[in-house]
Amino acid sequence: MLDITELSRLSGCPASKLRYYEEIGLIRSSGRKGLKRLFEEEVTTRLALISLGQTAGFSLDEIRALIGAEGRPELDRAALERQADKIDRKIGELTALRDGIRHIAQCSASNHLDCPRFKRIMRAVLKRRA
Amino acid sequence: MLDITELSRLSGCPASKLRYYEEIGLIRSSGRKGLKRLFEEEVTTRLALISLGQTAGFSLDEIRALIGAEGRPELDRAALERQADKIDRKIGELTALRDGIRHIAQCSASNHLDCPRFKRIMRAVLKRRA
DNA sequence: AGTTGACCTCAAGTTGGCTTGAATTCCTAT
DNA sequence: ATAGGAATTCAAGCCAACTTGAGGTCAACT
């Protein structure tokens, strides 16, 4: 069992954030020692996942819906597939954006937004979006 | 030249957002007709880029640094490469997250966080991060 | 027994990215 | 010339995701 300072050190999250996450039900502490919260080490996994989810652009609410309350009865596999598809689309957009940026970096068009290659790359992304 | 309502329709952004973006220097209007702003059509490209940048997790400040004030003298190619690298890393994380989610969706482990395959996938991501 | 220092609670504050509302100005049509 | 309607300004408000601060509590050491 970890106290909040240890968990903070392990996870890289400030204690205030850990308390906040517990308050909104994203993680939970498994008891107290006096006033002090005690956490199981498994919580670090959850924290890593939460951070990943944020990177993927999900809100904390969405993340909670995904990784849920622990001991959840059943998880919604269809919802998971939908989220995976969302991430897939985002990966496509990011890939195009990255290519566009890389191109701009070596392109010599006076105004980079005018560069035809860049425009083509961006049009491709915009299509995917719709 | 487009008035704000037309630009709004074309871009899908509410007029309030367009005014806000102009205020913070992300887009600019090229004159007025009476009080009414007039925008060049090219602005729609910038708006699309801004939206992409947000998807990629950049703040409006960072996006401004990237696509900059128009007519900027020179663009910082090294900075662009750094951003492209950042996006690359993010793509890697998202890919792993997606795979993890897909796996959970069909995995029958009682507690999905305990599934060894899932754990392995996630460990791989966490390594990349450091 | 008392002082220290880590942790606690709870309310209020902060930042980013917008939206909303009230009061105003300007073109257009009658 | 006057009434309408769309766009304007500016200040205030809102939500998410935290952080900060004041004041309280508790174990532990001297």
Tab-separated table of C-alpha atoms (C1' of nucleotides) in Angstrom:
chain	number	residue	atom	x	y	z
A	1	MET	CA	0.000	0.000	0.000
A	2	LEU	CA	1.231	3.453	-0.920
A	3	ASP	CA	0.586	6.727	0.754
A	4	ILE	CA	-0.222	9.685	-1.406
A	5	THR	CA	3.331	10.952	-1.498
A	6	GLU	CA	4.665	7.643	-2.697
A	7	LEU	CA	1.990	7.350	-5.334
A	8	SER	CA	2.757	10.877	-6.393
A	9	ARG	CA	6.409	10.057	-6.798
A	10	LEU	CA	5.705	6.838	-8.675
A	11	SER	CA	3.139	8.314	-11.006
A	12	GLY	CA	4.497	11.790	-11.426
A	13	CYS	CA	1.118	13.314	-10.477
A	14	PRO	CA	0.942	15.978	-7.787
A	15	ALA	CA	-1.005	14.966	-4.706
A	16	SER	CA	-3.674	17.550	-5.461
A	17	LYS	CA	-4.414	15.815	-8.732
A	18	LEU	CA	-4.623	12.423	-7.057
A	19	ARG	CA	-7.113	13.754	-4.530
A	20	TYR	CA	-9.081	15.321	-7.333
A	21	TYR	CA	-9.139	12.092	-9.316
A	22	GLU	CA	-10.353	10.219	-6.304
A	23	GLU	CA	-13.039	12.798	-5.699
A	24	ILE	CA	-14.410	12.376	-9.198
A	25	GLY	CA	-14.162	8.610	-9.048
A	26	LEU	CA	-11.326	7.937	-11.456
A	27	ILE	CA	-9.189	6.213	-8.882
A	28	ARG	CA	-9.890	5.081	-5.393
A	29	SER	CA	-7.980	4.695	-2.218
A	30	SER	CA	-8.346	1.475	-0.347
A	31	GLY	CA	-8.482	2.644	3.188
A	32	ARG	CA	-6.911	5.096	5.526
A	33	LYS	CA	-4.257	5.096	8.105
A	34	GLY	CA	-5.491	7.741	10.427
A	35	LEU	CA	-6.405	10.471	7.997
A	36	LYS	CA	-3.971	9.401	5.350
A	37	ARG	CA	-5.162	7.708	2.205
A	38	LEU	CA	-3.670	4.407	1.216
A	39	PHE	CA	-3.541	3.353	-2.414
A	40	GLU	CA	-2.865	0.046	-4.027
A	41	GLU	CA	-0.019	-0.091	-6.455
A	42	GLU	CA	-2.378	-1.048	-9.253
A	43	VAL	CA	-3.546	2.547	-9.239
A	44	THR	CA	-0.397	3.534	-11.097
A	45	THR	CA	-1.635	1.530	-14.073
A	46	ARG	CA	-4.912	3.386	-14.016
A	47	LEU	CA	-3.109	6.685	-13.830
A	48	ALA	CA	-0.996	5.805	-16.829
A	49	LEU	CA	-4.130	4.874	-18.746
A	50	ILE	CA	-5.846	8.082	-17.763
A	51	SER	CA	-2.890	10.045	-19.006
A	52	LEU	CA	-2.918	8.138	-22.272
A	53	GLY	CA	-6.607	8.764	-22.670
A	54	GLN	CA	-6.031	12.446	-22.226
A	55	THR	CA	-3.336	12.380	-24.851
A	56	ALA	CA	-5.888	10.796	-27.117
A	57	GLY	CA	-8.150	13.754	-26.481
A	58	PHE	CA	-10.731	12.112	-24.265
A	59	SER	CA	-12.287	14.016	-21.388
A	60	LEU	CA	-12.049	12.606	-17.899
A	61	ASP	CA	-15.719	11.715	-18.142
A	62	GLU	CA	-15.138	9.709	-21.274
A	63	ILE	CA	-12.155	8.012	-19.724
A	64	ARG	CA	-14.181	7.057	-16.719
A	65	ALA	CA	-16.751	5.561	-19.035
A	66	LEU	CA	-14.012	3.510	-20.667
A	67	ILE	CA	-11.929	2.248	-17.799
A	68	GLY	CA	-14.839	2.657	-15.508
A	69	ALA	CA	-15.404	2.034	-11.888
A	70	GLU	CA	-13.413	-0.967	-10.863
A	71	GLY	CA	-15.253	-4.204	-10.462
A	72	ARG	CA	-17.717	-3.064	-13.085
A	73	PRO	CA	-20.163	-5.844	-13.917
A	74	GLU	CA	-19.660	-5.853	-17.668
A	75	LEU	CA	-17.926	-3.540	-20.026
A	76	ASP	CA	-19.544	-2.153	-23.078
A	77	ARG	CA	-17.612	-3.776	-25.897
A	78	ALA	CA	-19.431	-1.873	-28.597
A	79	ALA	CA	-18.506	1.408	-26.937
A	80	LEU	CA	-14.907	0.299	-26.780
A	81	GLU	CA	-14.921	-0.467	-30.475
A	82	ARG	CA	-16.371	2.938	-31.184
A	83	GLN	CA	-13.623	4.610	-29.189
A	84	ALA	CA	-11.010	2.556	-30.985
A	85	ASP	CA	-12.454	3.739	-34.278
A	86	LYS	CA	-12.342	7.315	-33.075
A	87	ILE	CA	-8.692	6.900	-32.255
A	88	ASP	CA	-8.103	5.400	-35.658
A	89	ARG	CA	-9.538	8.429	-37.354
A	90	LYS	CA	-7.455	10.684	-35.196
A	91	ILE	CA	-4.318	8.763	-36.067
A	92	GLY	CA	-5.121	9.349	-39.714
A	93	GLU	CA	-5.494	13.064	-39.160
A	94	LEU	CA	-2.320	13.314	-37.160
A	95	THR	CA	-0.397	11.425	-39.774
A	96	ALA	CA	-1.492	13.827	-42.458
A	97	LEU	CA	-0.814	16.819	-40.267
A	98	ARG	CA	2.652	15.536	-39.498
A	99	ASP	CA	3.368	15.006	-43.177
A	100	GLY	CA	2.082	18.474	-43.927
A	101	ILE	CA	4.290	20.017	-41.288
A	102	ARG	CA	7.325	18.075	-42.425
A	103	HIS	CA	6.704	19.207	-45.943
A	104	ILE	CA	6.368	22.830	-44.964
A	105	ALA	CA	9.630	22.564	-43.108
A	106	GLN	CA	11.515	21.852	-46.276
A	107	CYS	CA	9.284	23.526	-48.785
A	108	SER	CA	10.431	26.765	-50.289
A	109	ALA	CA	7.098	28.203	-51.365
A	110	SER	CA	6.987	31.835	-50.325
A	111	ASN	CA	3.737	31.398	-48.498
A	112	HIS	CA	3.579	27.875	-47.208
A	113	LEU	CA	-0.198	27.827	-47.186
A	114	ASP	CA	-0.028	28.340	-50.940
A	115	CYS	CA	2.203	25.392	-51.616
A	116	PRO	CA	0.246	23.016	-53.834
A	117	ARG	CA	1.655	19.904	-52.231
A	118	PHE	CA	0.711	21.167	-48.806
A	119	LYS	CA	-2.748	22.022	-50.001
A	120	ARG	CA	-3.162	18.560	-51.392
A	121	ILE	CA	-2.115	16.948	-48.148
A	122	MET	CA	-4.513	19.075	-46.187
A	123	ARG	CA	-7.380	18.467	-48.556
A	124	ALA	CA	-6.895	14.773	-47.995
A	125	VAL	CA	-7.287	15.232	-44.256
A	126	LEU	CA	-10.315	17.406	-44.539
A	127	LYS	CA	-12.008	14.784	-46.620
A	128	ARG	CA	-11.430	12.122	-44.004
A	129	ARG	CA	-13.047	14.368	-41.490
A	130	ALA	CA	-16.361	14.660	-43.154
B	1	MET	CA	-14.567	38.386	-49.847
B	2	LEU	CA	-16.804	36.755	-47.296
B	3	ASP	CA	-18.763	38.286	-44.511
B	4	ILE	CA	-18.688	36.590	-41.164
B	5	THR	CA	-21.890	34.673	-41.741
B	6	GLU	CA	-20.634	33.204	-44.979
B	7	LEU	CA	-17.321	32.259	-43.427
B	8	SER	CA	-19.187	30.715	-40.570
B	9	ARG	CA	-21.235	28.617	-42.924
B	10	LEU	CA	-18.212	27.568	-44.974
B	11	SER	CA	-16.041	26.714	-42.011
B	12	GLY	CA	-18.598	25.431	-39.598
B	13	CYS	CA	-17.367	27.811	-36.913
B	14	PRO	CA	-19.845	30.034	-35.069
B	15	ALA	CA	-19.313	33.740	-35.646
B	16	SER	CA	-18.333	34.211	-32.006
B	17	LYS	CA	-15.424	31.870	-32.479
B	18	LEU	CA	-14.295	33.655	-35.607
B	19	ARG	CA	-14.312	36.990	-33.780
B	20	TYR	CA	-12.409	35.413	-30.948
B	21	TYR	CA	-9.799	33.957	-33.272
B	22	GLU	CA	-9.348	37.307	-34.915
B	23	GLU	CA	-8.984	38.967	-31.531
B	24	ILE	CA	-6.163	36.636	-30.545
B	25	GLY	CA	-4.505	36.937	-33.921
B	26	LEU	CA	-5.104	33.502	-35.369
B	27	ILE	CA	-6.967	34.791	-38.387
B	28	ARG	CA	-7.487	38.255	-39.721
B	29	SER	CA	-10.152	40.091	-41.587
B	30	SER	CA	-9.099	42.118	-44.561
B	31	GLY	CA	-11.233	45.178	-44.177
B	32	ARG	CA	-14.705	46.234	-43.295
B	33	LYS	CA	-17.853	47.161	-45.024
B	34	GLY	CA	-19.341	49.582	-42.593
B	35	LEU	CA	-18.877	47.732	-39.360
B	36	LYS	CA	-18.938	44.312	-40.943
B	37	ARG	CA	-15.764	42.306	-41.232
B	38	LEU	CA	-14.707	40.938	-44.578
B	39	PHE	CA	-12.599	37.804	-44.802
B	40	GLU	CA	-10.641	36.326	-47.642
B	41	GLU	CA	-11.530	32.812	-48.620
B	42	GLU	CA	-8.038	31.630	-47.745
B	43	VAL	CA	-9.041	31.957	-44.112
B	44	THR	CA	-10.986	28.729	-44.399
B	45	THR	CA	-7.697	26.897	-44.933
B	46	ARG	CA	-6.268	28.425	-41.800
B	47	LEU	CA	-9.353	27.466	-39.859
B	48	ALA	CA	-9.061	23.891	-41.010
B	49	LEU	CA	-5.434	23.849	-39.941
B	50	ILE	CA	-6.278	25.310	-36.573
B	51	SER	CA	-8.848	22.633	-36.034
B	52	LEU	CA	-6.349	19.955	-37.010
B	53	GLY	CA	-3.800	21.400	-34.664
B	54	GLN	CA	-6.308	21.220	-31.858
B	55	THR	CA	-7.000	17.615	-32.667
B	56	ALA	CA	-3.283	17.051	-32.389
B	57	GLY	CA	-3.434	18.496	-28.896
B	58	PHE	CA	-1.753	21.822	-29.536
B	59	SER	CA	-2.916	24.929	-27.741
B	60	LEU	CA	-3.972	27.939	-29.754
B	61	ASP	CA	-0.743	29.611	-28.729
B	62	GLU	CA	1.307	26.768	-30.104
B	63	ILE	CA	-0.729	26.745	-33.276
B	64	ARG	CA	-0.151	30.437	-33.734
B	65	ALA	CA	3.548	29.809	-33.334
B	66	LEU	CA	3.345	27.198	-36.081
B	67	ILE	CA	1.160	28.756	-38.726
B	68	GLY	CA	2.033	32.151	-37.455
B	69	ALA	CA	1.112	35.598	-38.470
B	70	GLU	CA	0.663	35.700	-42.192
B	71	GLY	CA	3.456	37.166	-44.231
B	72	ARG	CA	5.921	36.094	-41.561
B	73	PRO	CA	9.471	36.714	-42.730
B	74	GLU	CA	10.824	33.240	-42.205
B	75	LEU	CA	9.474	30.196	-40.513
B	76	ASP	CA	11.362	28.255	-37.967
B	77	ARG	CA	12.048	24.974	-39.680
B	78	ALA	CA	13.674	23.424	-36.663
B	79	ALA	CA	10.586	24.172	-34.591
B	80	LEU	CA	8.427	22.588	-37.255
B	81	GLU	CA	10.535	19.452	-37.183
B	82	ARG	CA	10.216	19.321	-33.427
B	83	GLN	CA	6.447	19.565	-33.656
B	84	ALA	CA	6.395	16.858	-36.293
B	85	ASP	CA	8.384	14.647	-33.952
B	86	LYS	CA	5.966	15.378	-31.157
B	87	ILE	CA	3.114	14.297	-33.378
B	88	ASP	CA	5.013	11.172	-34.276
B	89	ARG	CA	5.332	10.203	-30.655
B	90	LYS	CA	1.676	10.879	-30.115
B	91	ILE	CA	0.763	8.688	-33.047
B	92	GLY	CA	2.742	5.902	-31.450
B	93	GLU	CA	0.901	6.314	-28.184
B	94	LEU	CA	-2.475	6.439	-29.835
B	95	THR	CA	-1.721	3.346	-31.838
B	96	ALA	CA	-0.872	1.414	-28.714
B	97	LEU	CA	-3.881	2.757	-26.883
B	98	ARG	CA	-6.119	1.767	-29.746
B	99	ASP	CA	-4.674	-1.731	-29.809
B	100	GLY	CA	-5.109	-1.969	-26.068
B	101	ILE	CA	-8.727	-0.915	-26.285
B	102	ARG	CA	-9.441	-3.287	-29.140
B	103	HIS	CA	-7.914	-6.075	-27.169
B	104	ILE	CA	-9.926	-5.315	-24.071
B	105	ALA	CA	-13.035	-5.317	-26.192
B	106	GLN	CA	-12.584	-8.970	-27.034
B	107	CYS	CA	-10.612	-10.119	-24.056
B	108	SER	CA	-12.369	-12.229	-21.511
B	109	ALA	CA	-10.131	-11.590	-18.506
B	110	SER	CA	-12.320	-10.889	-15.516
B	111	ASN	CA	-10.564	-7.651	-14.772
B	112	HIS	CA	-9.308	-6.202	-18.004
B	113	LEU	CA	-6.533	-4.297	-16.291
B	114	ASP	CA	-5.174	-7.652	-15.189
B	115	CYS	CA	-5.027	-9.160	-18.630
B	116	PRO	CA	-1.384	-9.924	-19.342
B	117	ARG	CA	-1.632	-9.014	-23.006
B	118	PHE	CA	-3.164	-5.690	-22.144
B	119	LYS	CA	-0.499	-5.031	-19.579
B	120	ARG	CA	2.174	-5.797	-22.108
B	121	ILE	CA	0.699	-3.407	-24.634
B	122	MET	CA	0.480	-0.662	-22.066
B	123	ARG	CA	3.978	-1.207	-20.799
B	124	ALA	CA	5.200	-0.705	-24.327
B	125	VAL	CA	3.516	2.682	-24.480
B	126	LEU	CA	4.781	3.788	-21.152
B	127	LYS	CA	8.295	3.027	-22.220
B	128	ARG	CA	7.989	5.162	-25.310
B	129	ARG	CA	6.879	7.998	-23.117
B	130	ALA	CA	9.943	8.202	-21.020
C	1	DA	C1'	3.289	16.688	27.055
C	2	DG	C1'	4.291	19.192	23.269
C	3	DT	C1'	6.153	20.405	18.896
C	4	DT	C1'	6.817	19.128	14.156
C	5	DG	C1'	5.573	18.000	9.712
C	6	DA	C1'	2.903	15.295	6.566
C	7	DC	C1'	-1.597	14.802	5.269
C	8	DC	C1'	-6.396	16.224	5.596
C	9	DT	C1'	-10.907	19.118	4.031
C	10	DC	C1'	-13.321	22.544	1.750
C	11	DA	C1'	-13.847	26.716	-0.673
C	12	DA	C1'	-12.113	29.678	-3.808
C	13	DG	C1'	-9.053	30.797	-7.611
C	14	DT	C1'	-6.832	29.912	-12.359
C	15	DT	C1'	-6.297	28.978	-17.375
C	16	DG	C1'	-7.841	28.009	-21.908
C	17	DG	C1'	-11.247	28.341	-25.136
C	18	DC	C1'	-15.105	29.942	-26.077
C	19	DT	C1'	-20.350	31.662	-25.533
C	20	DT	C1'	-23.861	34.853	-24.090
C	21	DG	C1'	-26.151	39.210	-23.386
C	22	DA	C1'	-26.981	44.017	-23.509
C	23	DA	C1'	-26.541	48.032	-25.687
C	24	DT	C1'	-25.067	50.089	-30.283
C	25	DT	C1'	-24.227	50.937	-35.281
C	26	DC	C1'	-24.881	50.539	-39.875
C	27	DC	C1'	-26.934	49.041	-44.491
C	28	DT	C1'	-31.366	48.285	-46.873
C	29	DA	C1'	-35.956	48.435	-47.967
C	30	DT	C1'	-40.167	50.699	-47.707
D	1	DA	C1'	-36.731	59.238	-42.971
D	2	DT	C1'	-37.627	55.552	-40.678
D	3	DA	C1'	-38.073	50.874	-39.280
D	4	DG	C1'	-35.717	46.229	-39.494
D	5	DG	C1'	-32.416	43.207	-39.206
D	6	DA	C1'	-27.717	41.723	-39.196
D	7	DA	C1'	-23.281	42.582	-37.422
D	8	DT	C1'	-20.566	45.123	-33.875
D	9	DT	C1'	-18.297	45.889	-29.108
D	10	DC	C1'	-17.327	44.829	-24.500
D	11	DA	C1'	-17.963	42.684	-20.262
D	12	DA	C1'	-19.346	38.906	-17.995
D	13	DG	C1'	-20.184	34.029	-17.727
D	14	DC	C1'	-19.131	29.012	-18.325
D	15	DC	C1'	-16.874	24.389	-18.343
D	16	DA	C1'	-13.065	21.303	-17.622
D	17	DA	C1'	-9.291	20.207	-15.071
D	18	DC	C1'	-6.775	21.358	-11.800
D	19	DT	C1'	-4.132	24.316	-8.086
D	20	DT	C1'	-3.856	27.109	-4.039
D	21	DG	C1'	-4.693	28.540	0.622
D	22	DA	C1'	-6.474	28.603	5.186
D	23	DG	C1'	-7.204	26.160	8.931
D	24	DG	C1'	-7.585	21.398	11.147
D	25	DT	C1'	-5.806	16.627	12.525
D	26	DC	C1'	-2.876	13.041	13.497
D	27	DA	C1'	1.282	10.002	14.269
D	28	DA	C1'	5.805	10.334	15.854
D	29	DC	C1'	9.721	11.898	17.932
D	30	DT	C1'	12.072	14.474	21.834
